[in-house]
């Protein structure tokens, strides 16, 4: 019971800090990608590479997030419930730590995707492509038609005043 409350408290603190963040669009990764999109506005291959890296970064984050949710659920789950005369008794002797260790490879896969498709690697790829070097075979192979068909919208900043 105490273990479940501690894990629930830690998760709620994480959610609270995430909700406290501003969504004004001034995040470093958003402005970085907007800058790259503006820089390579007329280059459809560069835009497709940016789309590819954005999708893969989001995919890595979803692997990590879903692994954390499943690990929290497994850690707080109980094995059995028995009813004795009007009292409900839960057996919390499940080995949640062993089950959570099974999820570590999934979180590691997501972390690997986020590191491989980081903004730094995106910038290196676009810089070498702009310098006239051909794209790596692995990058060319991953560029599908859907990355080229997404509309390219030029970013324009808008001044606004927050509501009180």
mmCIF file of C-alpha atoms in Angstrom:
data_model
loop_
_atom_site.group_PDB
_atom_site.id
_atom_site.type_symbol
_atom_site.label_atom_id
_atom_site.label_comp_id
_atom_site.label_asym_id
_atom_site.label_seq_id
_atom_site.Cartn_x
_atom_site.Cartn_y
_atom_site.Cartn_z
ATOM 1 C CA UNK A 1 0.000 0.000 0.000
ATOM 2 C CA UNK A 2 2.767 2.428 0.953
ATOM 3 C CA UNK A 3 4.693 1.513 -2.187
ATOM 4 C CA UNK A 4 1.661 2.313 -4.338
ATOM 5 C CA UNK A 5 1.159 5.659 -2.617
ATOM 6 C CA UNK A 6 4.812 6.601 -3.066
ATOM 7 C CA UNK A 7 4.789 5.729 -6.749
ATOM 8 C CA UNK A 8 1.484 7.556 -7.220
ATOM 9 C CA UNK A 9 2.917 10.605 -5.471
ATOM 10 C CA UNK A 10 6.025 10.608 -7.636
ATOM 11 C CA UNK A 11 3.970 10.290 -10.799
ATOM 12 C CA UNK A 12 1.624 13.094 -9.755
ATOM 13 C CA UNK A 13 4.605 15.360 -9.097
ATOM 14 C CA UNK A 14 5.836 14.644 -12.617
ATOM 15 C CA UNK A 15 2.421 15.401 -14.080
ATOM 16 C CA UNK A 16 2.180 18.592 -12.034
ATOM 17 C CA UNK A 17 5.479 19.902 -13.329
ATOM 18 C CA UNK A 18 4.544 18.981 -16.891
ATOM 19 C CA UNK A 19 1.267 20.874 -16.595
ATOM 20 C CA UNK A 20 3.084 23.896 -15.199
ATOM 21 C CA UNK A 21 5.164 24.289 -18.335
ATOM 22 C CA UNK A 22 4.185 26.949 -20.812
ATOM 23 C CA UNK A 23 2.872 25.950 -24.204
ATOM 24 C CA UNK A 24 3.632 29.246 -25.846
ATOM 25 C CA UNK A 25 5.638 27.599 -28.620
ATOM 26 C CA UNK A 26 8.957 28.955 -27.394
ATOM 27 C CA UNK A 27 10.458 25.572 -26.592
ATOM 28 C CA UNK A 28 14.013 25.113 -27.830
ATOM 29 C CA UNK A 29 13.223 22.124 -30.035
ATOM 30 C CA UNK A 30 10.225 23.863 -31.634
ATOM 31 C CA UNK A 31 12.090 27.060 -32.410
ATOM 32 C CA UNK A 32 15.060 25.026 -33.653
ATOM 33 C CA UNK A 33 12.900 23.117 -36.125
ATOM 34 C CA UNK A 34 11.085 26.302 -37.150
ATOM 35 C CA UNK A 35 14.438 27.914 -37.847
ATOM 36 C CA UNK A 36 15.502 24.913 -39.942
ATOM 37 C CA UNK A 37 12.193 24.896 -41.817
ATOM 38 C CA UNK A 38 12.593 28.581 -42.626
ATOM 39 C CA UNK A 39 16.211 28.050 -43.679
ATOM 40 C CA UNK A 40 15.327 25.181 -46.042
ATOM 41 C CA UNK A 41 11.900 26.470 -47.101
ATOM 42 C CA UNK A 42 12.338 25.724 -50.804
ATOM 43 C CA UNK A 43 14.059 22.349 -50.389
ATOM 44 C CA UNK A 44 11.539 19.513 -50.233
ATOM 45 C CA UNK A 45 14.159 16.885 -49.311
ATOM 46 C CA UNK A 46 15.352 18.934 -46.335
ATOM 47 C CA UNK A 47 11.736 19.387 -45.234
ATOM 48 C CA UNK A 48 11.205 15.625 -45.524
ATOM 49 C CA UNK A 49 14.292 14.992 -43.386
ATOM 50 C CA UNK A 50 12.958 17.386 -40.739
ATOM 51 C CA UNK A 51 9.610 15.565 -40.839
ATOM 52 C CA UNK A 52 11.371 12.202 -40.488
ATOM 53 C CA UNK A 53 13.392 13.313 -37.467
ATOM 54 C CA UNK A 54 10.334 14.921 -35.854
ATOM 55 C CA UNK A 55 8.290 11.750 -36.224
ATOM 56 C CA UNK A 56 11.075 9.527 -34.896
ATOM 57 C CA UNK A 57 11.665 11.817 -31.896
ATOM 58 C CA UNK A 58 7.965 11.666 -31.058
ATOM 59 C CA UNK A 59 8.034 7.893 -31.484
ATOM 60 C CA UNK A 60 10.913 7.569 -29.042
ATOM 61 C CA UNK A 61 9.107 9.729 -26.506
ATOM 62 C CA UNK A 62 5.974 7.592 -26.826
ATOM 63 C CA UNK A 63 7.985 4.381 -26.227
ATOM 64 C CA UNK A 64 9.474 5.867 -23.059
ATOM 65 C CA UNK A 65 6.157 7.265 -21.834
ATOM 66 C CA UNK A 66 4.212 4.048 -22.435
ATOM 67 C CA UNK A 67 6.950 1.987 -20.760
ATOM 68 C CA UNK A 68 6.788 4.250 -17.719
ATOM 69 C CA UNK A 69 3.006 3.908 -17.558
ATOM 70 C CA UNK A 70 3.109 0.121 -17.844
ATOM 71 C CA UNK A 71 5.905 -0.088 -15.262
ATOM 72 C CA UNK A 72 3.871 2.025 -12.839
ATOM 73 C CA UNK A 73 0.836 -0.159 -13.413
ATOM 74 C CA UNK A 74 2.788 -3.376 -12.927
ATOM 75 C CA UNK A 75 4.475 -2.038 -9.795
ATOM 76 C CA UNK A 76 1.165 -1.116 -8.182
ATOM 77 C CA UNK A 77 -0.823 -4.190 -9.265
ATOM 78 C CA UNK A 78 -1.781 -6.911 -6.819
ATOM 79 C CA UNK A 79 -1.938 -10.604 -7.551
ATOM 80 C CA UNK A 80 -5.095 -11.734 -5.807
ATOM 81 C CA UNK A 81 -8.095 -10.547 -3.890
ATOM 82 C CA UNK A 82 -9.954 -12.734 -1.404
ATOM 83 C CA UNK A 83 -13.167 -12.036 0.437
ATOM 84 C CA UNK A 84 -13.390 -13.197 4.068
ATOM 85 C CA UNK A 85 -16.763 -12.584 5.656
ATOM 86 C CA UNK A 86 -17.324 -8.961 4.416
ATOM 87 C CA UNK A 87 -13.613 -8.042 4.459
ATOM 88 C CA UNK A 88 -11.597 -7.759 1.290
ATOM 89 C CA UNK A 89 -7.985 -8.883 1.603
ATOM 90 C CA UNK A 90 -5.481 -8.078 -1.136
ATOM 91 C CA UNK A 91 -2.263 -10.018 -1.512
ATOM 92 C CA UNK A 92 0.434 -7.532 -2.522
ATOM 93 C CA UNK A 93 3.214 -10.082 -2.710
ATOM 94 C CA UNK A 94 3.538 -9.763 -6.483
ATOM 95 C CA UNK A 95 7.020 -9.328 -7.772
ATOM 96 C CA UNK A 96 6.516 -5.981 -9.520
ATOM 97 C CA UNK A 97 10.240 -5.266 -9.732
ATOM 98 C CA UNK A 98 10.891 -8.325 -11.882
ATOM 99 C CA UNK A 99 7.991 -7.453 -14.179
ATOM 100 C CA UNK A 100 9.169 -3.848 -14.428
ATOM 101 C CA UNK A 101 12.634 -5.037 -15.493
ATOM 102 C CA UNK A 102 11.029 -6.657 -18.509
ATOM 103 C CA UNK A 103 9.980 -3.161 -19.634
ATOM 104 C CA UNK A 104 13.501 -1.690 -19.488
ATOM 105 C CA UNK A 105 14.360 -2.781 -23.073
ATOM 106 C CA UNK A 106 11.289 -0.945 -24.383
ATOM 107 C CA UNK A 107 12.289 2.259 -22.598
ATOM 108 C CA UNK A 108 15.868 1.803 -23.810
ATOM 109 C CA UNK A 109 14.591 1.440 -27.382
ATOM 110 C CA UNK A 110 12.716 4.732 -27.041
ATOM 111 C CA UNK A 111 15.763 6.437 -25.553
ATOM 112 C CA UNK A 112 17.882 5.112 -28.411
ATOM 113 C CA UNK A 113 15.444 6.565 -30.944
ATOM 114 C CA UNK A 114 15.475 9.932 -29.225
ATOM 115 C CA UNK A 115 19.276 10.010 -29.130
ATOM 116 C CA UNK A 116 19.726 8.834 -32.722
ATOM 117 C CA UNK A 117 17.162 11.309 -34.068
ATOM 118 C CA UNK A 118 18.211 14.221 -31.858
ATOM 119 C CA UNK A 119 18.242 17.823 -33.011
ATOM 120 C CA UNK A 120 22.044 17.758 -33.126
ATOM 121 C CA UNK A 121 22.039 14.815 -35.533
ATOM 122 C CA UNK A 122 19.326 16.524 -37.580
ATOM 123 C CA UNK A 123 21.481 19.617 -37.902
ATOM 124 C CA UNK A 124 24.523 17.543 -38.917
ATOM 125 C CA UNK A 125 22.511 15.682 -41.546
ATOM 126 C CA UNK A 126 21.064 18.868 -43.017
ATOM 127 C CA UNK A 127 24.440 20.625 -42.964
ATOM 128 C CA UNK A 128 26.169 17.837 -44.868
ATOM 129 C CA UNK A 129 23.247 17.630 -47.292
ATOM 130 C CA UNK A 130 23.348 21.402 -47.895
ATOM 131 C CA UNK A 131 27.110 21.165 -48.490
ATOM 132 C CA UNK A 132 26.422 18.923 -51.476
ATOM 133 C CA UNK A 133 27.143 15.527 -49.965
ATOM 134 C CA UNK A 134 24.653 12.761 -50.733
ATOM 135 C CA UNK A 135 22.380 11.502 -47.990
ATOM 136 C CA UNK A 136 23.404 8.356 -46.164
ATOM 137 C CA UNK A 137 21.809 5.203 -47.528
ATOM 138 C CA UNK A 138 19.960 4.573 -44.265
ATOM 139 C CA UNK A 139 18.440 8.060 -44.328
ATOM 140 C CA UNK A 140 17.443 7.755 -48.001
ATOM 141 C CA UNK A 141 15.806 4.416 -47.262
ATOM 142 C CA UNK A 142 13.769 5.879 -44.387
ATOM 143 C CA UNK A 143 12.447 8.835 -46.378
ATOM 144 C CA UNK A 144 8.990 7.718 -47.465
ATOM 145 C CA UNK A 145 6.502 9.521 -49.679
ATOM 146 C CA UNK A 146 4.441 10.682 -46.688
ATOM 147 C CA UNK A 147 7.331 12.855 -45.479
ATOM 148 C CA UNK A 148 7.373 14.699 -48.801
ATOM 149 C CA UNK A 149 3.606 15.216 -49.011
ATOM 150 C CA UNK A 150 3.212 17.070 -45.720
ATOM 151 C CA UNK A 151 2.451 20.732 -46.368
ATOM 152 C CA UNK A 152 5.253 23.219 -45.772
ATOM 153 C CA UNK A 153 3.960 26.231 -43.892
ATOM 154 C CA UNK A 154 6.234 29.180 -43.377
ATOM 155 C CA UNK A 155 6.341 30.101 -39.711
ATOM 156 C CA UNK A 156 5.356 33.621 -38.776
ATOM 157 C CA UNK A 157 5.516 34.729 -35.156
ATOM 158 C CA UNK A 158 2.389 36.340 -33.743
ATOM 159 C CA UNK A 159 2.389 38.844 -30.892
ATOM 160 C CA UNK A 160 -0.182 38.080 -28.242
ATOM 161 C CA UNK A 161 -1.120 39.090 -24.724
ATOM 162 C CA UNK A 162 -2.008 36.318 -22.278
ATOM 163 C CA UNK A 163 -5.468 36.403 -20.760
ATOM 164 C CA UNK A 164 -5.685 37.382 -17.119
#
